[in-house]
DNA sequence: AATGAATGAGGGTTCATTCAT
DNA sequence: AATGAATGAACCCTCATTCAT
């Protein structure tokens, strides 16, 4: 069920695509397998042949995105930090965002489903926290340590720092792409600059 | 349907309480009116006599909390700012949080339902944005202007500032009370101090 | 339950009126007591205080009309025939129609309910056939005998004659007042004349 | 939903049969889909898979009979009249009845349902009047014209003539097969003879 | 591998009726 | 006499899932 995209048949892909679209639009519980089958132009039985149950379909939908969103951070970003490809913490944040921007935009519906459904599926939550949240959190912590050691960021509680950074970025993504996409937003990289600036320098004027 | 709590009968309260608990636990779509009736120790028909439909029940559950969460900000906080009861921006944020802390803790399930269901109910979203979101956003903007005029916070884009503050606070609430309440957290007011400190001074050391 | 109209309270009348209107419009089974209560501006419980059950209400609605429609025929028409107030069979038919015209027009909804519901309520059917249908049929038969004896109508099977007359009149009422009231009809008494003419002289030309 | 009988599966036929029986016996509104399912020995869901809704089932029940009852009149009877297969108006009526006798007897329950439900389902009424009633009425009118031109029937208003004939036949069918089938009826063709005789010669003796 | 007819449990909702007030 | 809150059975319908083809 942890399908690598390459091994999927046309029908399987059609089902997954339809499921993503509908789960994101109406929520998992409010989407019927019948609707999915229709949108995927597939018989209802076919869904169950491939994914065993509706829940299995949900997991198959979410699994690959978790991996793809998280893995590069652990593999690449960390190394780039250690190899001094990111000289400053700001560079790191900008780089991290830049690397995921396209992926996130393409997979917004998936992210939405993940965020929506995690509270209702303990296995999902557990899997996410244990295998992914912790790992990424650890990596992030090491990165914070790294820049703290270099004296680039202050000696505050790393947890709070991480939450602050994550909160700033996520609240931006949520506001821009999900909550009020209809507002007139500036160019994306400018918005990101503003966030990074504020994050690093705070809200109070420097003397 | 916009019930003042005082006018509710025992049964109505029992239904609302049961609904809140179950909606928060399993989500709106995955909760059956049958379950609600059982938990409220009421006949299923009674629910529909009072709330017309399952969706009507959802609205009746969410309406009062929206009002109670938002109204005081507009009425009280703003005045306190103008009356210099909050000397600094930090004081304002601390005061605002302090005033809502109890309410939020008592109504966490309701907040959760609101956040979970808003994406799937356009009327809800509209009502929230139009009648509440805009008003509170305007107020907040005035407050930012006020402190910017006093030179207490930098001249950055107010939207970004607001998102930053809100993001920091919400990510704390989410992390502490919903996502990983099982982590070992420090005393709440200390955590709040850390957030405010970081928000105002930023992540980079002041020389 | 066989209420004489005089003894009814305001509420009872309101209930009966509302019931008549709704039963006629949507049918007995498809009308809810709740609707009746609302239209009668009465509490739902009140209906059951007075009429015991929904079916009881139906019977209370239909009982008086059966009596009023049928009784005069037995009491008056027959005597008029015997007293030679109706010289010919045609006079009799015209008189009978004339006497009931107003009543029927005013009570079309009731007639409709009666016709609609009789097939589904054996007691109703039985009561109608036993106590009313037979009596009126007997009377009618005597009348046919009377005019046959006078040589005014042919010696055919009285049953067939009665059915023919009744069929002609009813199909006119149905067509004009229920099935296609929107067609452009001639003046009512002219239509009646045509029916009587055709009934008595038949479809074939008299040489 | 306008099913040709041939294309129906066993289950579909069973459902339709059960529905006809129950609708005729208790009326559409008073028949539950649960009952139909049980009588058809089918799961309740199956009904809705095939007929979409209870109302859809009603339409599927009635549609084919409307067609089958009416179509032959337009196609065959008219031609027979023109081809002088029916020399007299009486022949025509007798032929028309004869041709439909079996069908009507087999489909009495269906006729009953049609008559009972038409008043409560505007689409049904409309469909019947527009697509069927008008067509058959026009045909019938042409036939009356035809025989009037030949001098076989009098020059009265064709509408009245049609209503008279239809009323006579229908009141016979209603009386014999629905209202009081328990009465002791003569042989059917004799009854028909009597009706035709009365229709053509009227109630008054020809000197 | 794929279908879609069939299932029956359970969904939200309405119902006639009761009963304390 | 009148109310209307409360009931729970029954309503129509949808659901995820199965299975013969």
GROMACS .gro file of C-alpha atoms in nm, chain A residues 3 22 33 41 45 60 63 87 90 94 144 148 153-154 157 160 178 199 203 206:
model
   20
    3UNK     CA    1   0.300   0.262  -0.344
   22UNK     CA    2  -1.266   1.479  -0.331
   33UNK     CA    3  -1.650   0.562  -0.263
   41UNK     CA    4  -1.420   0.648  -1.426
   45UNK     CA    5  -1.529  -0.268  -0.692
   60UNK     CA    6  -0.237   0.523   0.024
   63UNK     CA    7   0.175   0.795   0.263
   87UNK     CA    8   2.590   3.043   0.559
   90UNK     CA    9   1.812   3.306   0.716
   94UNK     CA   10   1.494   3.062   0.257
  144UNK     CA   11   1.906   2.540   1.550
  148UNK     CA   12   2.316   2.895   1.799
  153UNK     CA   13   2.059   3.306   1.666
  154UNK     CA   14   1.990   3.375   2.026
  157UNK     CA   15   1.455   2.753   2.400
  160UNK     CA   16   1.001   2.787   2.104
  178UNK     CA   17  -0.628   2.824   0.184
  199UNK     CA   18   1.149   3.640   1.226
  203UNK     CA   19   0.902   4.339   1.604
  206UNK     CA   20   1.687   4.787   1.697
   0.00000   0.00000   0.00000
